[in-house]
Coordinates of C-alpha atoms in Angstrom, one line a residue:
Chain E
M23 CA 114.8 -70.6 208.5
P24 CA 118.1 -71.5 206.9
Q25 CA 119.4 -68.9 204.5
Q26 CA 120.1 -69.7 200.9
F27 CA 123.8 -69.9 200.9
G28 CA 124.5 -69.5 197.2
N29 CA 123.2 -66.0 197.3
R30 CA 124.7 -65.0 200.6
K31 CA 126.8 -61.9 200.4
V32 CA 129.7 -61.3 202.7
R33 CA 129.2 -57.8 204.2
R34 CA 131.1 -57.9 207.4
S35 CA 132.5 -54.4 207.3
G36 CA 131.7 -51.2 205.5
L37 CA 132.3 -47.4 205.6
T38 CA 129.6 -44.9 205.1
M39 CA 131.1 -41.6 203.8
P40 CA 130.0 -38.3 202.3
V41 CA 130.6 -38.6 198.5
V42 CA 131.6 -34.9 198.5
T43 CA 134.8 -35.5 200.6
P44 CA 137.5 -36.5 198.1
R45 CA 140.1 -37.8 200.6
F46 CA 137.5 -40.3 202.0
V47 CA 136.4 -41.4 198.6
D48 CA 139.9 -41.6 197.0
N49 CA 141.2 -43.7 199.9
A50 CA 138.2 -45.9 200.3
W51 CA 139.5 -48.8 198.1
R52 CA 142.5 -49.2 200.3
R53 CA 140.6 -49.8 203.5
G54 CA 139.8 -53.5 203.2
C55 CA 136.1 -53.2 203.7
D56 CA 133.5 -55.5 202.2
F57 CA 131.4 -52.5 201.1
I58 CA 131.5 -48.8 200.7
N59 CA 128.3 -46.8 201.3
L60 CA 128.5 -43.5 199.4
D61 CA 126.2 -41.1 201.2
L62 CA 124.0 -38.4 199.6
E63 CA 121.9 -38.0 202.7
D64 CA 122.7 -36.7 206.2
S65 CA 126.5 -36.2 205.8
V66 CA 126.0 -34.0 202.7
P67 CA 125.1 -30.3 203.2
Q68 CA 121.8 -29.2 201.6
N69 CA 123.5 -26.8 199.2
L70 CA 125.7 -29.7 197.8
K71 CA 122.9 -32.2 197.1
G72 CA 122.9 -31.6 193.4
Y73 CA 126.7 -31.6 193.1
A74 CA 127.0 -34.7 195.2
R75 CA 124.8 -36.9 193.1
G76 CA 126.8 -36.1 190.1
L77 CA 129.9 -37.5 191.7
I78 CA 128.5 -41.0 192.2
K79 CA 129.0 -42.4 188.7
D80 CA 132.8 -41.9 188.9
A81 CA 133.0 -42.8 192.5
I82 CA 131.6 -46.3 191.9
P83 CA 134.6 -47.6 190.0
N84 CA 137.0 -45.7 192.3
V85 CA 135.7 -47.2 195.5
T86 CA 135.3 -50.8 194.2
K87 CA 138.7 -51.2 192.7
G88 CA 139.9 -52.9 196.0
G89 CA 137.2 -55.5 195.8
A90 CA 134.5 -53.7 197.9
E91 CA 130.9 -53.5 196.8
A92 CA 129.5 -50.0 196.2
F93 CA 126.2 -48.8 197.8
T94 CA 124.7 -45.4 197.8
R95 CA 122.4 -43.9 200.4
I96 CA 119.9 -41.6 198.7
N97 CA 117.7 -38.8 200.2
H98 CA 114.2 -39.8 201.3
D99 CA 112.7 -36.7 199.6
L100 CA 114.9 -36.7 196.4
V101 CA 114.2 -40.2 195.1
E102 CA 113.8 -39.4 191.4
A103 CA 116.8 -37.1 191.0
D104 CA 119.1 -39.3 193.1
L105 CA 118.2 -42.5 191.4
E106 CA 118.7 -41.0 187.9
A107 CA 122.2 -40.0 188.9
I108 CA 123.4 -43.2 190.7
I109 CA 122.1 -46.3 189.0
W110 CA 125.2 -47.3 187.0
P111 CA 127.0 -50.5 186.4
G112 CA 128.9 -51.5 189.6
L113 CA 126.4 -50.3 192.1
S114 CA 125.1 -53.1 194.3
K115 CA 122.6 -51.5 196.5
V116 CA 120.5 -48.3 197.1
N117 CA 120.0 -47.5 200.7
Y118 CA 116.7 -45.7 201.2
P119 CA 116.5 -43.9 204.6
K120 CA 113.5 -43.5 206.7
A121 CA 111.4 -46.0 204.8
E122 CA 107.8 -45.8 206.0
Y123 CA 105.4 -47.4 203.5
G124 CA 105.4 -50.3 201.1
W125 CA 104.5 -48.0 198.2
E126 CA 107.7 -46.1 198.6
I127 CA 109.7 -49.2 198.0
E128 CA 107.5 -50.2 195.0
K129 CA 108.2 -46.8 193.5
L130 CA 112.0 -47.2 194.0
D131 CA 111.7 -50.6 192.4
R132 CA 109.9 -49.3 189.3
I133 CA 112.5 -46.5 188.7
I134 CA 115.4 -48.8 189.3
T135 CA 113.9 -51.4 187.0
R136 CA 113.7 -48.8 184.2
L137 CA 117.2 -47.5 184.8
E138 CA 118.7 -51.0 184.8
R139 CA 117.2 -51.6 181.4
E140 CA 118.2 -48.3 180.0
R141 CA 121.8 -48.6 181.2
G142 CA 122.5 -52.2 180.4
I143 CA 122.5 -53.5 183.9
R144 CA 121.3 -57.1 184.5
P145 CA 117.7 -56.9 185.7
G146 CA 117.4 -57.3 189.5
T147 CA 121.0 -56.5 190.2
V148 CA 120.5 -53.4 192.4
E149 CA 119.2 -54.2 195.8
I150 CA 117.1 -51.9 197.9
G151 CA 118.1 -51.4 201.5
A152 CA 115.0 -50.3 203.3
N153 CA 116.2 -48.5 206.4
I154 CA 113.6 -48.5 209.2
E155 CA 114.3 -45.4 211.3
T156 CA 110.9 -44.2 212.3
A157 CA 107.8 -45.4 214.3
I158 CA 105.8 -45.5 211.1
G159 CA 108.4 -47.7 209.5
V160 CA 108.2 -50.1 212.4
A161 CA 104.4 -50.2 212.2
N162 CA 104.7 -51.1 208.4
A163 CA 107.8 -53.3 208.6
Y164 CA 106.3 -56.4 206.9
Q165 CA 104.7 -54.4 204.1
I166 CA 108.0 -52.6 203.5
A167 CA 110.1 -55.7 203.5
S168 CA 107.8 -57.6 201.2
A169 CA 107.3 -54.7 198.7
S170 CA 110.1 -55.7 196.4
P171 CA 112.3 -58.8 195.8
R172 CA 115.1 -56.3 195.7
V173 CA 114.9 -56.1 199.5
R174 CA 117.1 -59.0 200.4
E175 CA 118.4 -57.9 203.8
F176 CA 116.2 -56.4 206.4
G177 CA 116.2 -55.4 210.1
G178 CA 117.3 -52.5 212.2
A179 CA 114.9 -50.1 213.7
T180 CA 117.8 -48.7 215.9
G181 CA 120.2 -45.9 215.5
Y182 CA 120.2 -42.1 215.7
D183 CA 117.2 -41.4 213.6
M184 CA 115.1 -44.0 215.4
S185 CA 116.2 -42.5 218.7
R186 CA 115.2 -39.1 217.6
D187 CA 111.8 -40.2 216.2
L188 CA 110.9 -42.0 219.4
G189 CA 112.5 -39.5 221.8
V190 CA 114.7 -42.2 223.4
E191 CA 118.2 -42.1 224.7
M192 CA 120.8 -43.5 222.2
F193 CA 123.6 -44.6 224.6
V194 CA 122.3 -46.5 227.6
G195 CA 123.1 -49.7 229.4
F196 CA 119.9 -51.6 228.4
D197 CA 118.1 -52.5 225.2
Q198 CA 115.7 -49.6 224.3
F199 CA 114.7 -51.0 221.0
V200 CA 113.4 -54.5 221.8
Y201 CA 110.0 -54.1 220.1
G202 CA 111.1 -52.4 216.8
K203 CA 114.0 -54.8 216.4
G204 CA 111.7 -57.7 217.0
E205 CA 109.1 -56.5 214.5
T206 CA 111.7 -56.0 211.7
E207 CA 113.5 -59.2 212.4
L208 CA 110.4 -61.3 212.4
A209 CA 109.4 -59.7 209.1
A210 CA 112.8 -60.5 207.6
R211 CA 112.7 -64.1 208.8
A212 CA 109.1 -64.6 207.7
L213 CA 110.2 -63.5 204.2
N214 CA 113.4 -65.6 204.3
Q215 CA 115.6 -62.5 204.1
E216 CA 119.1 -62.0 205.6
V217 CA 118.5 -60.5 209.0
H218 CA 120.4 -57.3 209.5
T219 CA 120.5 -56.9 213.3
A220 CA 122.8 -57.4 216.2
P221 CA 122.3 -58.6 219.8
F222 CA 122.2 -55.9 222.4
T223 CA 125.6 -54.9 223.9
A224 CA 125.6 -52.0 226.3
N225 CA 127.2 -48.8 224.8
T226 CA 127.2 -45.7 226.9
T227 CA 130.0 -43.8 225.1
G228 CA 128.9 -43.6 221.5
S229 CA 132.4 -43.9 220.2
V230 CA 132.5 -44.7 216.4
S231 CA 136.2 -45.5 216.3
D232 CA 136.9 -47.9 219.2
P233 CA 138.4 -51.0 217.6
D234 CA 138.1 -53.3 220.7
R235 CA 134.4 -52.5 221.1
A236 CA 133.9 -53.0 217.3
Y237 CA 135.5 -56.5 217.6
Q238 CA 133.4 -57.5 220.6
E239 CA 130.2 -56.4 219.0
A240 CA 131.0 -58.2 215.7
E241 CA 131.9 -61.3 217.6
A242 CA 128.7 -61.3 219.6
A243 CA 126.7 -60.7 216.5
R244 CA 128.4 -63.5 214.7
K245 CA 127.9 -65.9 217.6
C246 CA 124.2 -65.0 217.5
G247 CA 124.1 -65.9 213.8
F248 CA 124.3 -62.5 212.2
R249 CA 126.6 -61.5 209.4
V250 CA 126.2 -57.8 208.5
G251 CA 128.5 -55.0 209.8
G252 CA 129.4 -51.5 208.8
G253 CA 130.5 -48.3 210.4
L254 CA 131.7 -44.7 210.1
H255 CA 135.5 -44.9 210.9
P256 CA 138.4 -46.9 209.3
N257 CA 139.4 -48.1 212.8
V258 CA 136.5 -50.6 212.9
I259 CA 137.0 -52.3 209.6
D260 CA 139.6 -54.8 210.5
P261 CA 138.0 -55.6 213.8
Q262 CA 134.7 -56.2 212.0
N263 CA 136.3 -58.4 209.3
R264 CA 137.9 -60.5 212.1
G265 CA 135.0 -60.5 214.4
F266 CA 132.5 -61.7 211.8
T267 CA 134.8 -64.5 210.5
P268 CA 134.7 -67.8 212.5
T269 CA 138.1 -68.7 214.0
E270 CA 140.1 -71.8 213.0
E271 CA 139.4 -73.3 216.4
E272 CA 135.6 -72.9 215.9
A273 CA 135.9 -74.5 212.5
T274 CA 137.7 -77.5 214.0
D275 CA 135.0 -77.9 216.6
A276 CA 132.3 -77.6 214.0
Q277 CA 134.0 -80.3 211.9
N278 CA 134.2 -82.6 214.9
L279 CA 130.5 -82.0 215.8
L280 CA 129.5 -82.9 212.2
E281 CA 131.6 -86.0 212.4
Q282 CA 129.9 -87.1 215.6
Y283 CA 126.5 -86.3 214.2
R284 CA 127.1 -88.5 211.2
E285 CA 128.1 -91.4 213.4
L286 CA 124.9 -90.8 215.4
V287 CA 122.7 -90.9 212.3
D288 CA 124.5 -94.0 211.1
S289 CA 123.7 -95.7 214.5
G290 CA 120.0 -94.9 214.0
D291 CA 119.7 -92.2 216.7
S292 CA 118.6 -88.7 216.1
W293 CA 120.2 -87.0 219.1
S294 CA 122.5 -87.5 222.0
N295 CA 123.3 -85.6 225.2
V296 CA 126.7 -86.1 226.6
S297 CA 127.2 -84.2 229.8
G298 CA 125.0 -81.3 228.7
L299 CA 126.5 -81.2 225.2
V300 CA 123.7 -81.9 222.8
I301 CA 124.3 -83.3 219.3
D302 CA 121.3 -83.2 217.0
Q303 CA 120.1 -81.9 213.6
H304 CA 120.0 -78.3 215.0
E305 CA 123.6 -78.4 216.2
A306 CA 124.7 -80.1 213.0
A307 CA 123.0 -77.3 211.0
R308 CA 124.7 -74.6 213.0
A309 CA 128.1 -76.3 212.6
Q310 CA 127.5 -76.6 208.8
D311 CA 126.4 -73.0 208.7
L312 CA 129.6 -71.9 210.5
L313 CA 131.8 -73.9 208.0
D314 CA 130.0 -72.5 205.0
W315 CA 130.2 -69.0 206.3
R316 CA 133.9 -69.3 207.0
R317 CA 134.6 -70.5 203.5
L318 CA 132.6 -67.5 202.1
C319 CA 134.6 -65.1 204.2
Q320 CA 137.9 -66.6 203.1
E321 CA 136.8 -66.4 199.4
R322 CA 135.8 -62.8 199.9
D323 CA 139.2 -62.0 201.5
R324 CA 140.9 -63.6 198.6
E325 CA 138.9 -61.6 196.1
K326 CA 139.7 -58.4 197.8
A327 CA 143.4 -59.2 197.9
E328 CA 143.5 -60.0 194.2
A329 CA 141.6 -56.8 193.4
V330 CA 144.1 -54.7 195.4
A331 CA 147.0 -56.5 193.7
R332 CA 145.6 -55.6 190.3
V333 CA 145.6 -51.9 191.2
G334 CA 149.3 -52.3 191.9
E335 CA 149.5 -49.6 194.6
E336 CA 150.2 -50.1 198.2
P337 CA 147.1 -50.3 200.4
V338 CA 147.2 -48.5 203.8
Chain K
M10 CA 88.5 -64.5 228.8
I11 CA 86.9 -68.0 228.7
H12 CA 89.6 -70.0 230.3
R13 CA 89.9 -68.2 233.6
G14 CA 87.8 -68.5 236.8
P15 CA 87.0 -71.6 238.9
L16 CA 86.6 -74.0 235.9
Q17 CA 90.1 -73.3 234.5
K18 CA 92.1 -76.4 233.5
I19 CA 95.4 -76.8 235.3
R20 CA 98.0 -77.7 232.8
R21 CA 101.3 -76.5 234.3
S22 CA 103.7 -79.2 233.0
W23 CA 103.6 -80.7 229.5
L24 CA 106.1 -83.6 229.2
L25 CA 107.0 -84.3 225.6
V26 CA 107.6 -88.1 225.1
P27 CA 108.9 -89.5 221.8
A28 CA 106.0 -91.8 220.8
F29 CA 108.4 -94.5 219.5
N30 CA 110.4 -94.8 222.7
V31 CA 108.7 -97.6 224.6
E32 CA 110.7 -97.1 227.8
L33 CA 109.9 -93.4 228.0
V34 CA 106.2 -94.0 227.3
R35 CA 106.1 -96.7 230.0
T36 CA 107.6 -94.5 232.7
A37 CA 106.1 -91.1 231.7
H38 CA 103.2 -91.3 234.2
L39 CA 105.7 -91.4 237.1
S40 CA 106.8 -87.9 236.3
G41 CA 103.7 -86.3 237.7
A42 CA 103.1 -84.2 234.6
D43 CA 99.7 -82.5 234.3
V44 CA 99.8 -83.3 230.6
I45 CA 101.8 -85.9 228.6
V46 CA 102.4 -85.1 225.0
L47 CA 103.1 -88.1 222.8
D48 CA 105.3 -86.7 220.1
L49 CA 105.0 -87.9 216.6
A50 CA 106.7 -84.9 215.1
E51 CA 110.3 -83.8 215.7
L52 CA 111.5 -86.3 218.3
V53 CA 110.6 -89.3 216.2
P54 CA 113.0 -90.1 213.3
E55 CA 111.2 -90.3 210.0
A56 CA 111.7 -94.1 209.6
D57 CA 110.2 -94.8 213.1
K58 CA 107.0 -92.8 212.4
P59 CA 104.8 -95.6 211.0
L60 CA 105.5 -97.8 214.0
A61 CA 105.1 -94.9 216.4
R62 CA 101.6 -94.2 215.0
E63 CA 100.5 -97.8 215.6
T64 CA 101.4 -97.5 219.3
I65 CA 99.5 -94.3 220.0
E66 CA 96.1 -96.0 220.9
D67 CA 97.8 -98.1 223.6
S68 CA 100.2 -95.4 224.7
I69 CA 97.3 -93.1 225.5
Q70 CA 96.1 -95.6 228.1
I71 CA 99.6 -96.3 229.5
V72 CA 100.5 -92.6 230.1
T73 CA 97.2 -91.7 231.8
A74 CA 97.9 -94.0 234.7
G75 CA 99.2 -91.1 236.8
G76 CA 96.1 -88.9 236.1
A77 CA 97.8 -86.9 233.3
E78 CA 95.8 -85.7 230.4
V79 CA 97.2 -86.8 227.0
F80 CA 97.9 -84.7 223.9
V81 CA 99.6 -85.9 220.7
Q82 CA 102.0 -83.6 219.0
V83 CA 101.6 -83.9 215.2
D84 CA 103.3 -82.6 212.1
P85 CA 101.1 -80.3 209.9
E86 CA 102.6 -81.9 206.8
L87 CA 101.6 -85.4 208.0
I88 CA 98.4 -84.3 209.6
Y89 CA 96.2 -86.9 208.0
A90 CA 98.3 -89.9 209.0
D91 CA 99.1 -88.4 212.4
L92 CA 95.5 -87.7 213.4
R93 CA 94.1 -91.0 212.1
A94 CA 96.7 -92.6 214.4
S95 CA 95.9 -90.4 217.4
V96 CA 92.1 -89.8 217.8
W97 CA 91.0 -92.3 220.4
P98 CA 89.0 -92.2 223.6
D99 CA 90.8 -90.4 226.4
L100 CA 92.8 -88.1 224.1
A101 CA 92.4 -84.5 225.3
G102 CA 93.8 -82.8 222.3
I103 CA 96.6 -82.3 219.8
V104 CA 99.6 -80.0 219.6
I105 CA 100.4 -78.9 216.1
S106 CA 104.1 -78.4 215.8
K107 CA 105.6 -75.8 213.4
I108 CA 102.1 -74.6 212.4
E109 CA 102.5 -71.8 209.8
S110 CA 99.1 -70.7 208.6
P111 CA 95.4 -70.5 209.5
Q112 CA 94.7 -72.9 206.6
Q113 CA 96.6 -75.6 208.4
M114 CA 94.6 -75.0 211.5
E115 CA 91.3 -75.2 209.5
E116 CA 92.5 -78.5 208.0
A117 CA 93.3 -79.9 211.4
H118 CA 89.9 -78.7 212.7
Q119 CA 88.0 -80.4 209.9
L120 CA 89.9 -83.7 210.3
L121 CA 89.2 -83.7 214.1
E122 CA 85.4 -83.2 213.3
Q123 CA 85.4 -86.2 211.1
L124 CA 87.5 -88.4 213.4
E125 CA 85.4 -87.5 216.5
E126 CA 82.3 -88.6 214.6
E127 CA 83.9 -91.7 213.1
R128 CA 85.4 -92.9 216.4
G129 CA 82.5 -92.1 218.6
L130 CA 84.1 -89.2 220.6
L131 CA 82.1 -86.3 222.1
P132 CA 81.8 -83.8 219.3
K133 CA 84.1 -80.7 219.6
S134 CA 85.8 -82.1 222.6
L135 CA 89.4 -82.3 221.2
E136 CA 91.4 -79.2 221.9
I137 CA 94.4 -77.8 219.9
V138 CA 97.6 -76.2 221.0
A139 CA 99.4 -74.3 218.3
A140 CA 103.2 -74.4 218.5
L141 CA 104.5 -71.3 216.7
E142 CA 108.0 -72.5 216.0
T143 CA 108.8 -70.7 212.8
A144 CA 108.9 -67.1 211.7
Q145 CA 105.9 -67.6 209.4
G146 CA 103.9 -69.1 212.2
N147 CA 104.7 -66.3 214.6
H148 CA 103.9 -63.7 211.9
Q149 CA 100.5 -65.2 211.4
G150 CA 100.0 -66.1 215.1
Y151 CA 96.7 -64.2 215.7
E152 CA 95.1 -65.6 212.5
I153 CA 96.1 -69.1 213.6
A154 CA 94.7 -68.6 217.1
V155 CA 91.3 -67.6 215.8
A156 CA 91.1 -70.1 212.9
S157 CA 89.4 -72.7 215.1
P158 CA 87.3 -72.6 218.3
R159 CA 89.2 -75.7 219.4
V160 CA 92.4 -73.7 219.9
W161 CA 93.0 -73.9 223.7
G162 CA 96.6 -72.6 223.8
M163 CA 99.6 -71.3 222.0
T164 CA 103.3 -71.9 222.6
L165 CA 106.7 -71.1 221.0
G166 CA 107.6 -74.8 221.4
R167 CA 111.2 -75.3 220.3
A168 CA 111.3 -72.0 218.3
D169 CA 114.8 -71.4 219.6
L170 CA 116.1 -74.4 217.7
V171 CA 113.7 -74.3 214.7
M172 CA 114.4 -70.6 214.1
D173 CA 118.1 -70.9 215.1
L174 CA 117.9 -68.3 217.9
R175 CA 121.1 -68.3 219.8
S176 CA 122.3 -66.8 223.1
E177 CA 123.1 -63.1 223.4
P178 CA 126.0 -61.8 225.6
S179 CA 123.3 -61.0 228.2
G180 CA 122.3 -64.7 228.5
E181 CA 118.9 -64.0 226.9
I182 CA 118.0 -66.1 223.9
H183 CA 118.0 -63.8 220.9
L184 CA 114.5 -62.4 219.9
M185 CA 112.8 -64.4 222.6
Q186 CA 111.7 -61.5 224.8
Y187 CA 109.9 -60.0 221.8
L188 CA 108.4 -63.3 220.7
M189 CA 107.2 -64.2 224.2
Q190 CA 105.5 -60.8 224.7
R191 CA 103.9 -61.1 221.3
L192 CA 102.6 -64.6 221.9
I193 CA 101.2 -63.7 225.3
T194 CA 99.5 -60.6 224.0
L195 CA 98.0 -62.4 220.9
S196 CA 96.9 -65.4 223.0
N197 CA 95.0 -63.2 225.4
A198 CA 93.5 -61.2 222.5
A199 CA 92.3 -64.4 221.0
G200 CA 91.1 -65.9 224.3
V201 CA 93.5 -68.8 224.4
V202 CA 96.1 -69.7 227.0
P203 CA 99.8 -68.8 226.5
L204 CA 102.2 -71.6 227.3
G205 CA 105.9 -71.3 227.8
A206 CA 108.7 -70.5 230.1
W207 CA 111.4 -67.7 230.1
W208 CA 114.4 -69.9 229.2
R209 CA 117.9 -68.4 229.1
D210 CA 121.3 -69.6 228.2
P211 CA 122.2 -72.5 228.5
D212 CA 118.6 -73.8 228.4
R213 CA 118.0 -75.1 224.9
G214 CA 115.0 -76.5 223.0
L215 CA 112.8 -76.9 226.2
L216 CA 115.7 -78.8 227.8
A217 CA 117.2 -77.4 231.1
K218 CA 118.5 -78.5 234.4
P219 CA 115.7 -78.8 237.1
E220 CA 116.8 -75.6 238.9
N221 CA 117.0 -73.6 235.7
T222 CA 113.6 -75.0 234.8
Y223 CA 112.1 -73.8 238.0
T224 CA 113.5 -70.3 237.4
A225 CA 112.3 -70.3 233.8
G226 CA 108.8 -71.3 235.0
F227 CA 108.7 -68.8 237.7
R228 CA 109.8 -65.9 235.4
G229 CA 107.4 -67.4 232.8
R230 CA 104.4 -67.2 235.2
A231 CA 105.3 -63.7 236.1
I232 CA 105.0 -62.6 232.4
G233 CA 101.8 -64.4 231.8
F234 CA 102.5 -68.0 230.8
K235 CA 100.3 -70.6 232.5
G236 CA 102.4 -73.7 232.0
S237 CA 105.2 -75.0 229.9
M238 CA 106.4 -77.9 227.8
C239 CA 109.6 -79.8 228.7
I240 CA 111.6 -82.7 227.5
N241 CA 112.9 -84.5 230.7
A242 CA 110.8 -86.1 233.4
E243 CA 113.0 -84.3 236.0
Q244 CA 111.8 -81.0 234.7
V245 CA 108.1 -81.8 235.5
G246 CA 108.3 -81.2 239.3
P247 CA 110.0 -77.7 238.9
L248 CA 107.3 -76.7 236.3
N249 CA 104.4 -77.9 238.5
Q250 CA 105.9 -76.0 241.4
S251 CA 106.8 -72.8 239.6
F252 CA 103.4 -72.5 237.9
T253 CA 101.6 -73.0 241.3
P254 CA 101.2 -69.9 243.5
T255 CA 103.3 -70.1 246.6
D256 CA 101.8 -70.3 250.1
F257 CA 103.2 -66.8 250.7
E258 CA 101.4 -65.4 247.6
V259 CA 98.2 -67.1 248.5
S260 CA 98.2 -65.9 252.1
A261 CA 99.1 -62.3 251.0
A262 CA 96.2 -62.4 248.5
G263 CA 93.9 -63.5 251.3
S264 CA 94.9 -60.6 253.5
L265 CA 94.6 -58.2 250.6
L266 CA 91.1 -59.4 249.9
E267 CA 90.1 -59.2 253.5
A268 CA 91.2 -55.6 253.8
Y269 CA 89.5 -54.8 250.5
R270 CA 86.2 -56.3 251.6
E271 CA 86.4 -54.5 254.9
G272 CA 86.9 -51.2 253.1
V273 CA 84.2 -51.8 250.6
S274 CA 81.7 -52.6 253.4
Q275 CA 82.5 -49.1 254.7
G276 CA 81.6 -47.6 251.4
M277 CA 85.2 -47.2 249.9
A278 CA 86.2 -48.0 246.3
V279 CA 89.9 -47.8 246.9
V280 CA 91.3 -49.2 250.1
K281 CA 94.7 -48.6 251.6
W282 CA 96.6 -51.9 252.4
G283 CA 100.0 -51.3 253.9
E284 CA 101.8 -49.1 251.4
R285 CA 99.5 -50.2 248.6
L286 CA 96.2 -49.0 247.2
I287 CA 93.7 -51.8 246.4
D288 CA 90.9 -51.3 243.9
R289 CA 88.5 -53.6 242.2
G290 CA 90.9 -54.9 239.6
T291 CA 93.7 -55.6 242.1
A292 CA 91.1 -57.5 244.3
A293 CA 89.9 -59.5 241.3
Q294 CA 93.5 -60.5 240.5
A295 CA 94.1 -61.6 244.1
Q296 CA 90.9 -63.7 243.9
S297 CA 92.2 -65.3 240.6
L298 CA 95.4 -66.2 242.3
I299 CA 93.6 -67.8 245.2
D300 CA 91.4 -69.7 242.7
L301 CA 94.4 -70.8 240.8
G302 CA 96.0 -72.1 244.0
V303 CA 92.9 -74.1 244.9
N304 CA 92.6 -75.6 241.4
C305 CA 96.3 -76.5 241.5
T306 CA 95.7 -78.4 244.8
L307 CA 92.7 -80.1 243.4
R308 CA 94.7 -81.1 240.3
D309 CA 97.5 -82.5 242.5
E310 CA 95.0 -84.5 244.5
S311 CA 93.4 -85.9 241.4
K312 CA 96.7 -87.1 240.1
E313 CA 97.6 -88.7 243.5
A314 CA 94.2 -90.4 243.5
A315 CA 94.7 -91.7 239.9
F316 CA 98.1 -92.9 240.9
E317 CA 96.6 -95.0 243.7
G318 CA 94.0 -96.3 241.3
K319 CA 91.1 -94.1 242.5
P320 CA 90.2 -92.1 239.4
V321 CA 88.9 -88.6 240.3
P322 CA 87.7 -86.3 237.6
A323 CA 90.2 -83.6 236.8
P324 CA 88.9 -80.1 237.7

């Protein structure tokens, strides 16, 4: 199903970082990412959980001043305390790890709805990212994705936690998550949500900082129609921004295809096949999609550049 | 499983023909397709649909000249007009494109009941193939399959285009391996026949070169599909061939069965055959393959006879 473009966010690149590490948080705005994911979960030591959640309120304006969106990843078992501490103006999304049941998301929704009202945030602003990282989460994927209109992006069922839960190898030369990725993606598509997934590319090293690899993965994902990136190391931000943005050459090709399609429609035909190159409503829709997405990426880049200029300090 | 065994219908190749295209309708029977699908849905521009509907009654007669069965592909949003235009003697069934819910299936079922009665067709004779081409349709695939006893088969149709599924770096079409496995499993659970082929880049929307069509059909049969739709007449031969057991497979199945029977006659339950062990299930599968081969041959003969003007009932 075609996505609703008006609401489509540009989230090509992002950094997940422990909110307790000041040098990461203080430099985050300079990195050029589309979003920053402030982590309270696995990158924060148990004894710092209470301290960490108290840092979020000030970290939000700090990490967004270069134009990035701010997300927070909360703890699966500390929902109430974490949400009380983090729902403040400027927060775009709460990432909820190891989502397993629809009622968990309903509970998050209720608490967030109350906090938005109490704190003067426009109702419905804060999204919920329901991270599928366990077998139970896969089994209940559709219930989870449909539990709240705050879930606008859905997919996944890969990664370290999924690997551990299923007891599968993380870095192999074949796709070990075909079923779980399929279940979550089908749920997202049936609910007309943005699909958060990527085509399989073999990765046997596990490097989090290889820029070439990040670019190739982003480009493959974009060519497959996907839009959402994110990572753990500053090296991958620029490759992801570039890899997820259509090139000028592709834009020109798309414009030409649309032109040919319009001529086709005017002539009363609905498709043509010139030496294997098909032109029809589907190709036209893909071309239009590419042009719309490129424009959104360019707007996003402009927004970020203007935000950085307002701060008046040099970005890295 | 009601559709297996010696009375199975052989429907290996389903040629989609835009119902408004007089030339393609006129020549479709030359393709040798087991089934010709007169399309009133996606391949017909909106403005041409009224005229296309008027031609269906005659087109059914034209395309059966080569012994093919005829289905009409209809749009669930235009189901009333499409079915009124399509239910005539010699129609075997309908394909519902982009079906999304069991309610749509029930609606089609009811309409077919009425039209069979009104037009003097054998009650409950018209069959339905559900084309799950959207996410919603796939999500509700099982509910759709069991919503009417008329459902004979299910297919992903042109889901790659409708759902905008593009090629992955591996050459696989994104999400398709999952959707194919899901469709095949749900179809068998519901007792209906899974139709499709394992297309890969650059195959697109059921359109592929003849050699790629053969490979897609061969892989498709290996994962449980029984036949596939296609768009071009030149794809029909490769589909008929790839969904028919090869002589080698049939003769191997014959030797396997012989060895198994020999062993059973000596009181064994499991029989050693070369490096393999053969039990009752393996023997039954070999028998199915032999039956399928026989039925494919009968089907081919019936089409040849029809082509020469000697109608022979299809198996």
